[in-house]
Amino acid sequence: MRAQIDITGRLIGAVVHLARQRAPRVVTSHPRSPSPRPIHSRTQILLFAAQSPLSSTESTSSVPMGKRAATVEHSTQSNYEAVTVTHADLDLVVDFSAKTISGTAQLKYEVKRSGCDALILDTRDLAIQEVSVDGAACQFTLASPHKALGSALSIPLPAGAGAGSQGSTRVRFATSPASTALQWLSPAQTAGGEHPYLFTQCQAIHARSLVPCQDTPGAKLTYAARVRVPEVMTALMSAVPVDEPGRTGQESGDGTRTFSFAQQVPIPSYLLALAVGQLESRELGPVSRVYSEPSMVAAGAYEFSETDAFLQAAASVAGPYVWGRYDLLLLPPSFPYGGMENPCLTFVTPTLLAGDRSLANVVAHEIAHSWTGNLVTNASWEHFWLNEGWTMWLERRILAKLYGEARYQLAASLGILRMQAAVTDWGTDHPFTALVPDLSGACHLTGRPCQSWRCGTAATSSGEEPRPLTLAPSLALPRRHRPRRRLFDHPL
Ligand SMILES: [Zn+2]
């Protein structure tokens, strides 16, 4: 995910502007600044670019890189290690007037440990209406809500369900208007101003307010879905549309249209995603399209025309692309994030529409997540640094393939500078500057301390040859902070 536009893209974009004798203006965001800091002059830009940690005299001797390394997952109440949901089959109806989604989730599960008598799922602000197991109605228990983690849904397993046994449960449910995963936009919040719009944001632990699930990056599942929406709208998900190539959905004759999807690569719950709006699309490449409201789709097709080149560069570094499709959804102007790496369908902000493709590095970043984070996933949110750290490294490798090694060196140098500035700003003993933060307390809702990914980038890049930077000894992971057990659920 990109929470803000990367300074590298803006800086390089500004240098391009300088070369074209156009007035430069670079804006950089600072984590705690009330407003962006503008850099106005050519001199300031070149001074900023010329600063290198190799020549910096700033002391980093007291920078902590983490307090703990054990894999502990605090973000879920589910028993995913004892009973694992392996597949979800979703039937969903989107109701814009009520601001709810209702439907059913048919969940296949596998028992991993004998002696377990229930499947426990995460929910938050969901109305659980009916539950059955292997076709038979059952009594379920919905616990009183935890402020951050929601209400655990306990579903009894058939007697004698030992390790290795499989089954399925069907849950009828409805979301609430208070769902933290669902962002309902009024027509006034869209570019077209005519129709409402819906998009989801499930990272870090919001999927539980969309569907009952095991809401942790430590559990993965495949899914299929059918989504009914108003007839004038298009539904998209983080999956491959089943009705390729038309993608017009199936008319129901009652003013609605149903779209079908399949995600056959196992994903963690935070990568579930849905968007519904009045959308058009343009082809970007053999496996890519850009979707947006009609008024922005041509600009999006121009801005993101390098998408296929990014995909090929990434595959040459990280291996085959396994997700089938890589589409982009350009969201309405009120979309509050830079980008989100939903599989098969990256969400991006229209603030990337610079007109000169200078901010397309955000797309390279989200493409990189197709391998780091989406395919190989951190087993707990405490080790989120592995996700974003490796992704920043791969993003820069993609850009180096296209634009040369100097691009990598510049981006890596600026990244280290930003990390050092952030650590100085927040303080060396602040939890947000820990490489492996303790999320057992108040950090549940975000689950992604803002600086751990920058520290992670430094850690994951430290073995690079040629090394972009020489890390100060204090920035290398001390032995006591090195991982003591497997962190990835697949070998890297
Ligand atoms: Zn990211």
PDB file of N, CA and C in Angstrom, residues 204-281:
ATOM      1  N   ALA A 204      -5.747  -2.911   7.573  1.00  0.00           N
ATOM      2  CA  ALA A 204      -5.138  -4.135   8.001  1.00  0.00           C
ATOM      3  C   ALA A 204      -6.168  -5.161   8.509  1.00  0.00           C
ATOM      4  N   ILE A 205      -7.125  -4.754   9.342  1.00  0.00           N
ATOM      5  CA  ILE A 205      -8.015  -5.761   9.934  1.00  0.00           C
ATOM      6  C   ILE A 205      -9.480  -5.348   9.778  1.00  0.00           C
ATOM      7  N   HIS A 206      -9.826  -4.903   8.554  1.00  0.00           N
ATOM      8  CA  HIS A 206     -11.204  -4.470   8.304  1.00  0.00           C
ATOM      9  C   HIS A 206     -12.030  -5.500   7.545  1.00  0.00           C
ATOM     10  N   ALA A 207     -11.407  -6.565   7.032  1.00  0.00           N
ATOM     11  CA  ALA A 207     -12.169  -7.569   6.274  1.00  0.00           C
ATOM     12  C   ALA A 207     -13.274  -8.172   7.130  1.00  0.00           C
ATOM     13  N   ARG A 208     -13.067  -8.229   8.435  1.00  0.00           N
ATOM     14  CA  ARG A 208     -14.057  -8.822   9.339  1.00  0.00           C
ATOM     15  C   ARG A 208     -15.344  -8.004   9.405  1.00  0.00           C
ATOM     16  N   SER A 209     -15.318  -6.758   8.948  1.00  0.00           N
ATOM     17  CA  SER A 209     -16.557  -5.982   8.905  1.00  0.00           C
ATOM     18  C   SER A 209     -17.189  -6.020   7.513  1.00  0.00           C
ATOM     19  N   LEU A 210     -16.601  -6.833   6.613  1.00  0.00           N
ATOM     20  CA  LEU A 210     -17.172  -7.074   5.281  1.00  0.00           C
ATOM     21  C   LEU A 210     -17.784  -8.472   5.201  1.00  0.00           C
ATOM     22  N   VAL A 211     -17.026  -9.473   5.649  1.00  0.00           N
ATOM     23  CA  VAL A 211     -17.510 -10.860   5.682  1.00  0.00           C
ATOM     24  C   VAL A 211     -16.941 -11.534   6.927  1.00  0.00           C
ATOM     25  N   PRO A 212     -17.616 -12.558   7.460  1.00  0.00           N
ATOM     26  CA  PRO A 212     -17.003 -13.323   8.550  1.00  0.00           C
ATOM     27  C   PRO A 212     -15.793 -14.076   8.004  1.00  0.00           C
ATOM     28  N   CYS A 213     -14.646 -13.968   8.679  1.00  0.00           N
ATOM     29  CA  CYS A 213     -13.424 -14.557   8.124  1.00  0.00           C
ATOM     30  C   CYS A 213     -12.384 -14.721   9.229  1.00  0.00           C
ATOM     31  N   GLN A 214     -11.279 -15.349   8.872  1.00  0.00           N
ATOM     32  CA  GLN A 214     -10.127 -15.421   9.771  1.00  0.00           C
ATOM     33  C   GLN A 214      -9.211 -14.279   9.362  1.00  0.00           C
ATOM     34  N   ASP A 215      -9.327 -13.171  10.071  1.00  0.00           N
ATOM     35  CA  ASP A 215      -8.781 -11.897   9.601  1.00  0.00           C
ATOM     36  C   ASP A 215      -7.353 -11.690  10.102  1.00  0.00           C
ATOM     37  N   THR A 216      -6.448 -12.426   9.511  1.00  0.00           N
ATOM     38  CA  THR A 216      -5.032 -12.347   9.864  1.00  0.00           C
ATOM     39  C   THR A 216      -4.219 -12.666   8.619  1.00  0.00           C
ATOM     40  N   PRO A 217      -3.061 -12.037   8.448  1.00  0.00           N
ATOM     41  CA  PRO A 217      -2.233 -12.393   7.288  1.00  0.00           C
ATOM     42  C   PRO A 217      -1.659 -13.795   7.392  1.00  0.00           C
ATOM     43  N   GLY A 218      -1.799 -14.432   8.567  1.00  0.00           N
ATOM     44  CA  GLY A 218      -1.285 -15.785   8.753  1.00  0.00           C
ATOM     45  C   GLY A 218      -2.168 -16.859   8.156  1.00  0.00           C
ATOM     46  N   ALA A 219      -3.375 -16.505   7.686  1.00  0.00           N
ATOM     47  CA  ALA A 219      -4.290 -17.483   7.091  1.00  0.00           C
ATOM     48  C   ALA A 219      -4.624 -17.050   5.666  1.00  0.00           C
ATOM     49  N   LYS A 220      -4.657 -18.008   4.744  1.00  0.00           N
ATOM     50  CA  LYS A 220      -4.948 -17.680   3.343  1.00  0.00           C
ATOM     51  C   LYS A 220      -6.073 -18.555   2.810  1.00  0.00           C
ATOM     52  N   LEU A 221      -6.822 -17.979   1.872  1.00  0.00           N
ATOM     53  CA  LEU A 221      -7.926 -18.718   1.261  1.00  0.00           C
ATOM     54  C   LEU A 221      -8.104 -18.275  -0.185  1.00  0.00           C
ATOM     55  N   THR A 222      -8.686 -19.144  -0.996  1.00  0.00           N
ATOM     56  CA  THR A 222      -9.147 -18.754  -2.325  1.00  0.00           C
ATOM     57  C   THR A 222     -10.604 -18.313  -2.193  1.00  0.00           C
ATOM     58  N   TYR A 223     -11.132 -17.624  -3.227  1.00  0.00           N
ATOM     59  CA  TYR A 223     -12.550 -17.281  -3.138  1.00  0.00           C
ATOM     60  C   TYR A 223     -13.193 -17.155  -4.512  1.00  0.00           C
ATOM     61  N   ALA A 224     -14.503 -17.338  -4.506  1.00  0.00           N
ATOM     62  CA  ALA A 224     -15.337 -17.054  -5.672  1.00  0.00           C
ATOM     63  C   ALA A 224     -16.460 -16.155  -5.182  1.00  0.00           C
ATOM     64  N   ALA A 225     -16.995 -15.307  -6.066  1.00  0.00           N
ATOM     65  CA  ALA A 225     -18.029 -14.376  -5.611  1.00  0.00           C
ATOM     66  C   ALA A 225     -18.975 -14.023  -6.740  1.00  0.00           C
ATOM     67  N   ARG A 226     -20.220 -13.805  -6.363  1.00  0.00           N
ATOM     68  CA  ARG A 226     -21.223 -13.237  -7.246  1.00  0.00           C
ATOM     69  C   ARG A 226     -21.775 -12.007  -6.528  1.00  0.00           C
ATOM     70  N   VAL A 227     -21.757 -10.867  -7.238  1.00  0.00           N
ATOM     71  CA  VAL A 227     -22.112  -9.598  -6.604  1.00  0.00           C
ATOM     72  C   VAL A 227     -23.217  -8.933  -7.408  1.00  0.00           C
ATOM     73  N   ARG A 228     -24.355  -8.677  -6.757  1.00  0.00           N
ATOM     74  CA  ARG A 228     -25.496  -8.040  -7.426  1.00  0.00           C
ATOM     75  C   ARG A 228     -25.488  -6.546  -7.115  1.00  0.00           C
ATOM     76  N   VAL A 229     -25.549  -5.735  -8.181  1.00  0.00           N
ATOM     77  CA  VAL A 229     -25.452  -4.278  -8.027  1.00  0.00           C
ATOM     78  C   VAL A 229     -26.513  -3.613  -8.903  1.00  0.00           C
ATOM     79  N   PRO A 230     -26.789  -2.317  -8.704  1.00  0.00           N
ATOM     80  CA  PRO A 230     -27.724  -1.618  -9.596  1.00  0.00           C
ATOM     81  C   PRO A 230     -27.277  -1.724 -11.053  1.00  0.00           C
ATOM     82  N   GLU A 231     -28.258  -1.766 -11.946  1.00  0.00           N
ATOM     83  CA  GLU A 231     -27.998  -2.096 -13.350  1.00  0.00           C
ATOM     84  C   GLU A 231     -27.018  -1.152 -14.038  1.00  0.00           C
ATOM     85  N   VAL A 232     -26.976   0.115 -13.632  1.00  0.00           N
ATOM     86  CA  VAL A 232     -26.110   1.083 -14.314  1.00  0.00           C
ATOM     87  C   VAL A 232     -24.661   0.976 -13.853  1.00  0.00           C
ATOM     88  N   MET A 233     -24.391   0.087 -12.919  1.00  0.00           N
ATOM     89  CA  MET A 233     -23.063   0.051 -12.305  1.00  0.00           C
ATOM     90  C   MET A 233     -22.294  -1.205 -12.684  1.00  0.00           C
ATOM     91  N   THR A 234     -20.977  -1.122 -12.444  1.00  0.00           N
ATOM     92  CA  THR A 234     -20.076  -2.254 -12.660  1.00  0.00           C
ATOM     93  C   THR A 234     -19.443  -2.621 -11.325  1.00  0.00           C
ATOM     94  N   ALA A 235     -19.338  -3.922 -11.058  1.00  0.00           N
ATOM     95  CA  ALA A 235     -18.640  -4.395  -9.856  1.00  0.00           C
ATOM     96  C   ALA A 235     -17.287  -4.973 -10.262  1.00  0.00           C
ATOM     97  N   LEU A 236     -16.278  -4.688  -9.457  1.00  0.00           N
ATOM     98  CA  LEU A 236     -14.940  -5.255  -9.643  1.00  0.00           C
ATOM     99  C   LEU A 236     -14.472  -5.812  -8.312  1.00  0.00           C
ATOM    100  N   MET A 237     -13.660  -6.872  -8.372  1.00  0.00           N
ATOM    101  CA  MET A 237     -13.113  -7.441  -7.137  1.00  0.00           C
ATOM    102  C   MET A 237     -11.634  -7.761  -7.322  1.00  0.00           C
ATOM    103  N   SER A 238     -10.989  -8.122  -6.215  1.00  0.00           N
ATOM    104  CA  SER A 238      -9.574  -8.508  -6.245  1.00  0.00           C
ATOM    105  C   SER A 238      -9.470  -9.950  -6.722  1.00  0.00           C
ATOM    106  N   ALA A 239      -9.948 -10.185  -7.931  1.00  0.00           N
ATOM    107  CA  ALA A 239     -10.051 -11.531  -8.482  1.00  0.00           C
ATOM    108  C   ALA A 239     -10.214 -11.401  -9.993  1.00  0.00           C
ATOM    109  N   VAL A 240     -10.206 -12.534 -10.677  1.00  0.00           N
ATOM    110  CA  VAL A 240     -10.375 -12.525 -12.130  1.00  0.00           C
ATOM    111  C   VAL A 240     -11.871 -12.562 -12.447  1.00  0.00           C
ATOM    112  N   PRO A 241     -12.375 -11.619 -13.252  1.00  0.00           N
ATOM    113  CA  PRO A 241     -13.786 -11.680 -13.644  1.00  0.00           C
ATOM    114  C   PRO A 241     -14.058 -12.955 -14.427  1.00  0.00           C
ATOM    115  N   VAL A 242     -15.167 -13.600 -14.107  1.00  0.00           N
ATOM    116  CA  VAL A 242     -15.481 -14.875 -14.755  1.00  0.00           C
ATOM    117  C   VAL A 242     -16.040 -14.651 -16.150  1.00  0.00           C
ATOM    118  N   ASP A 243     -16.668 -13.490 -16.361  1.00  0.00           N
ATOM    119  CA  ASP A 243     -17.319 -13.262 -17.651  1.00  0.00           C
ATOM    120  C   ASP A 243     -16.408 -12.535 -18.632  1.00  0.00           C
ATOM    121  N   GLU A 244     -15.094 -12.800 -18.584  1.00  0.00           N
ATOM    122  CA  GLU A 244     -14.187 -12.239 -19.587  1.00  0.00           C
ATOM    123  C   GLU A 244     -14.674 -12.613 -20.987  1.00  0.00           C
ATOM    124  N   PRO A 245     -14.481 -11.797 -22.032  1.00  0.00           N
ATOM    125  CA  PRO A 245     -13.894 -10.468 -21.953  1.00  0.00           C
ATOM    126  C   PRO A 245     -14.928  -9.351 -21.839  1.00  0.00           C
ATOM    127  N   GLY A 246     -16.216  -9.686 -21.829  1.00  0.00           N
ATOM    128  CA  GLY A 246     -17.228  -8.640 -21.850  1.00  0.00           C
ATOM    129  C   GLY A 246     -17.297  -7.825 -20.581  1.00  0.00           C
ATOM    130  N   ARG A 247     -17.264  -8.482 -19.458  1.00  0.00           N
ATOM    131  CA  ARG A 247     -17.331  -7.834 -18.148  1.00  0.00           C
ATOM    132  C   ARG A 247     -18.546  -6.922 -18.020  1.00  0.00           C
ATOM    133  N   THR A 248     -19.633  -7.346 -18.583  1.00  0.00           N
ATOM    134  CA  THR A 248     -20.843  -6.541 -18.476  1.00  0.00           C
ATOM    135  C   THR A 248     -21.787  -7.100 -17.428  1.00  0.00           C
ATOM    136  N   GLY A 249     -21.434  -8.239 -16.847  1.00  0.00           N
ATOM    137  CA  GLY A 249     -22.307  -8.831 -15.857  1.00  0.00           C
ATOM    138  C   GLY A 249     -23.532  -9.450 -16.492  1.00  0.00           C
ATOM    139  N   GLN A 250     -24.382 -10.000 -15.639  1.00  0.00           N
ATOM    140  CA  GLN A 250     -25.594 -10.685 -16.095  1.00  0.00           C
ATOM    141  C   GLN A 250     -26.805  -9.902 -15.619  1.00  0.00           C
ATOM    142  N   GLU A 251     -27.624  -9.440 -16.560  1.00  0.00           N
ATOM    143  CA  GLU A 251     -28.823  -8.689 -16.168  1.00  0.00           C
ATOM    144  C   GLU A 251     -29.830  -9.621 -15.510  1.00  0.00           C
ATOM    145  N   SER A 252     -30.463  -9.122 -14.444  1.00  0.00           N
ATOM    146  CA  SER A 252     -31.421  -9.954 -13.721  1.00  0.00           C
ATOM    147  C   SER A 252     -32.861  -9.652 -14.124  1.00  0.00           C
ATOM    148  N   GLY A 253     -33.081  -8.539 -14.818  1.00  0.00           N
ATOM    149  CA  GLY A 253     -34.433  -8.163 -15.211  1.00  0.00           C
ATOM    150  C   GLY A 253     -35.182  -7.416 -14.130  1.00  0.00           C
ATOM    151  N   ASP A 254     -34.550  -7.180 -12.994  1.00  0.00           N
ATOM    152  CA  ASP A 254     -35.211  -6.458 -11.900  1.00  0.00           C
ATOM    153  C   ASP A 254     -34.464  -5.166 -11.561  1.00  0.00           C
ATOM    154  N   GLY A 255     -33.732  -4.646 -12.539  1.00  0.00           N
ATOM    155  CA  GLY A 255     -32.982  -3.410 -12.292  1.00  0.00           C
ATOM    156  C   GLY A 255     -31.619  -3.646 -11.680  1.00  0.00           C
ATOM    157  N   THR A 256     -31.206  -4.911 -11.615  1.00  0.00           N
ATOM    158  CA  THR A 256     -29.876  -5.212 -11.074  1.00  0.00           C
ATOM    159  C   THR A 256     -29.079  -6.030 -12.082  1.00  0.00           C
ATOM    160  N   ARG A 257     -27.797  -6.172 -11.795  1.00  0.00           N
ATOM    161  CA  ARG A 257     -26.870  -6.887 -12.662  1.00  0.00           C
ATOM    162  C   ARG A 257     -25.920  -7.663 -11.744  1.00  0.00           C
ATOM    163  N   THR A 258     -25.561  -8.880 -12.125  1.00  0.00           N
ATOM    164  CA  THR A 258     -24.699  -9.703 -11.267  1.00  0.00           C
ATOM    165  C   THR A 258     -23.359  -9.960 -11.951  1.00  0.00           C
ATOM    166  N   PHE A 259     -22.287  -9.685 -11.225  1.00  0.00           N
ATOM    167  CA  PHE A 259     -20.924  -9.916 -11.715  1.00  0.00           C
ATOM    168  C   PHE A 259     -20.314 -11.086 -10.943  1.00  0.00           C
ATOM    169  N   SER A 260     -19.520 -11.903 -11.654  1.00  0.00           N
ATOM    170  CA  SER A 260     -18.935 -13.103 -11.036  1.00  0.00           C
ATOM    171  C   SER A 260     -17.412 -13.045 -11.097  1.00  0.00           C
ATOM    172  N   PHE A 261     -16.775 -13.584 -10.053  1.00  0.00           N
ATOM    173  CA  PHE A 261     -15.320 -13.503  -9.920  1.00  0.00           C
ATOM    174  C   PHE A 261     -14.769 -14.811  -9.356  1.00  0.00           C
ATOM    175  N   ALA A 262     -13.481 -15.045  -9.629  1.00  0.00           N
ATOM    176  CA  ALA A 262     -12.785 -16.193  -9.032  1.00  0.00           C
ATOM    177  C   ALA A 262     -11.348 -15.795  -8.724  1.00  0.00           C
ATOM    178  N   GLN A 263     -10.948 -16.021  -7.491  1.00  0.00           N
ATOM    179  CA  GLN A 263      -9.546 -15.816  -7.095  1.00  0.00           C
ATOM    180  C   GLN A 263      -8.988 -17.184  -6.724  1.00  0.00           C
ATOM    181  N   GLN A 264      -8.141 -17.715  -7.588  1.00  0.00           N
ATOM    182  CA  GLN A 264      -7.662 -19.083  -7.396  1.00  0.00           C
ATOM    183  C   GLN A 264      -6.307 -19.156  -6.706  1.00  0.00           C
ATOM    184  N   VAL A 265      -5.694 -18.004  -6.461  1.00  0.00           N
ATOM    185  CA  VAL A 265      -4.442 -17.969  -5.698  1.00  0.00           C
ATOM    186  C   VAL A 265      -4.809 -17.647  -4.246  1.00  0.00           C
ATOM    187  N   PRO A 266      -4.365 -18.454  -3.287  1.00  0.00           N
ATOM    188  CA  PRO A 266      -4.722 -18.162  -1.887  1.00  0.00           C
ATOM    189  C   PRO A 266      -4.228 -16.780  -1.454  1.00  0.00           C
ATOM    190  N   ILE A 267      -5.122 -16.030  -0.803  1.00  0.00           N
ATOM    191  CA  ILE A 267      -4.782 -14.673  -0.350  1.00  0.00           C
ATOM    192  C   ILE A 267      -5.144 -14.509   1.122  1.00  0.00           C
ATOM    193  N   PRO A 268      -4.465 -13.604   1.815  1.00  0.00           N
ATOM    194  CA  PRO A 268      -4.909 -13.257   3.168  1.00  0.00           C
ATOM    195  C   PRO A 268      -6.157 -12.382   3.084  1.00  0.00           C
ATOM    196  N   SER A 269      -6.924 -12.335   4.166  1.00  0.00           N
ATOM    197  CA  SER A 269      -8.217 -11.631   4.152  1.00  0.00           C
ATOM    198  C   SER A 269      -8.075 -10.148   3.832  1.00  0.00           C
ATOM    199  N   TYR A 270      -6.946  -9.528   4.185  1.00  0.00           N
ATOM    200  CA  TYR A 270      -6.837  -8.081   3.968  1.00  0.00           C
ATOM    201  C   TYR A 270      -6.789  -7.721   2.488  1.00  0.00           C
ATOM    202  N   LEU A 271      -6.659  -8.742   1.615  1.00  0.00           N
ATOM    203  CA  LEU A 271      -6.640  -8.482   0.177  1.00  0.00           C
ATOM    204  C   LEU A 271      -8.002  -8.720  -0.479  1.00  0.00           C
ATOM    205  N   LEU A 272      -9.026  -9.037   0.310  1.00  0.00           N
ATOM    206  CA  LEU A 272     -10.384  -9.019  -0.240  1.00  0.00           C
ATOM    207  C   LEU A 272     -10.718  -7.581  -0.621  1.00  0.00           C
ATOM    208  N   ALA A 273     -11.290  -7.384  -1.800  1.00  0.00           N
ATOM    209  CA  ALA A 273     -11.607  -6.014  -2.215  1.00  0.00           C
ATOM    210  C   ALA A 273     -12.782  -6.019  -3.176  1.00  0.00           C
ATOM    211  N   LEU A 274     -13.576  -4.956  -3.084  1.00  0.00           N
ATOM    212  CA  LEU A 274     -14.750  -4.785  -3.942  1.00  0.00           C
ATOM    213  C   LEU A 274     -14.890  -3.300  -4.258  1.00  0.00           C
ATOM    214  N   ALA A 275     -15.235  -2.993  -5.496  1.00  0.00           N
ATOM    215  CA  ALA A 275     -15.565  -1.615  -5.874  1.00  0.00           C
ATOM    216  C   ALA A 275     -16.783  -1.661  -6.784  1.00  0.00           C
ATOM    217  N   VAL A 276     -17.688  -0.704  -6.601  1.00  0.00           N
ATOM    218  CA  VAL A 276     -18.905  -0.634  -7.406  1.00  0.00           C
ATOM    219  C   VAL A 276     -19.148   0.819  -7.786  1.00  0.00           C
ATOM    220  N   GLY A 277     -19.308   1.066  -9.070  1.00  0.00           N
ATOM    221  CA  GLY A 277     -19.578   2.428  -9.524  1.00  0.00           C
ATOM    222  C   GLY A 277     -19.918   2.421 -11.001  1.00  0.00           C
ATOM    223  N   GLN A 278     -20.165   3.608 -11.535  1.00  0.00           N
ATOM    224  CA  GLN A 278     -20.356   3.710 -12.982  1.00  0.00           C
ATOM    225  C   GLN A 278     -18.969   3.783 -13.601  1.00  0.00           C
ATOM    226  N   LEU A 279     -18.555   2.709 -14.262  1.00  0.00           N
ATOM    227  CA  LEU A 279     -17.161   2.569 -14.685  1.00  0.00           C
ATOM    228  C   LEU A 279     -17.056   2.303 -16.183  1.00  0.00           C
ATOM    229  N   GLU A 280     -15.943   2.789 -16.747  1.00  0.00           N
ATOM    230  CA  GLU A 280     -15.537   2.413 -18.102  1.00  0.00           C
ATOM    231  C   GLU A 280     -14.119   1.881 -18.019  1.00  0.00           C
ATOM    232  N   SER A 281     -13.637   1.273 -19.103  1.00  0.00           N
ATOM    233  CA  SER A 281     -12.267   0.753 -19.080  1.00  0.00           C
ATOM    234  C   SER A 281     -11.582   0.972 -20.419  1.00  0.00           C
TER     235      SER A 281
END
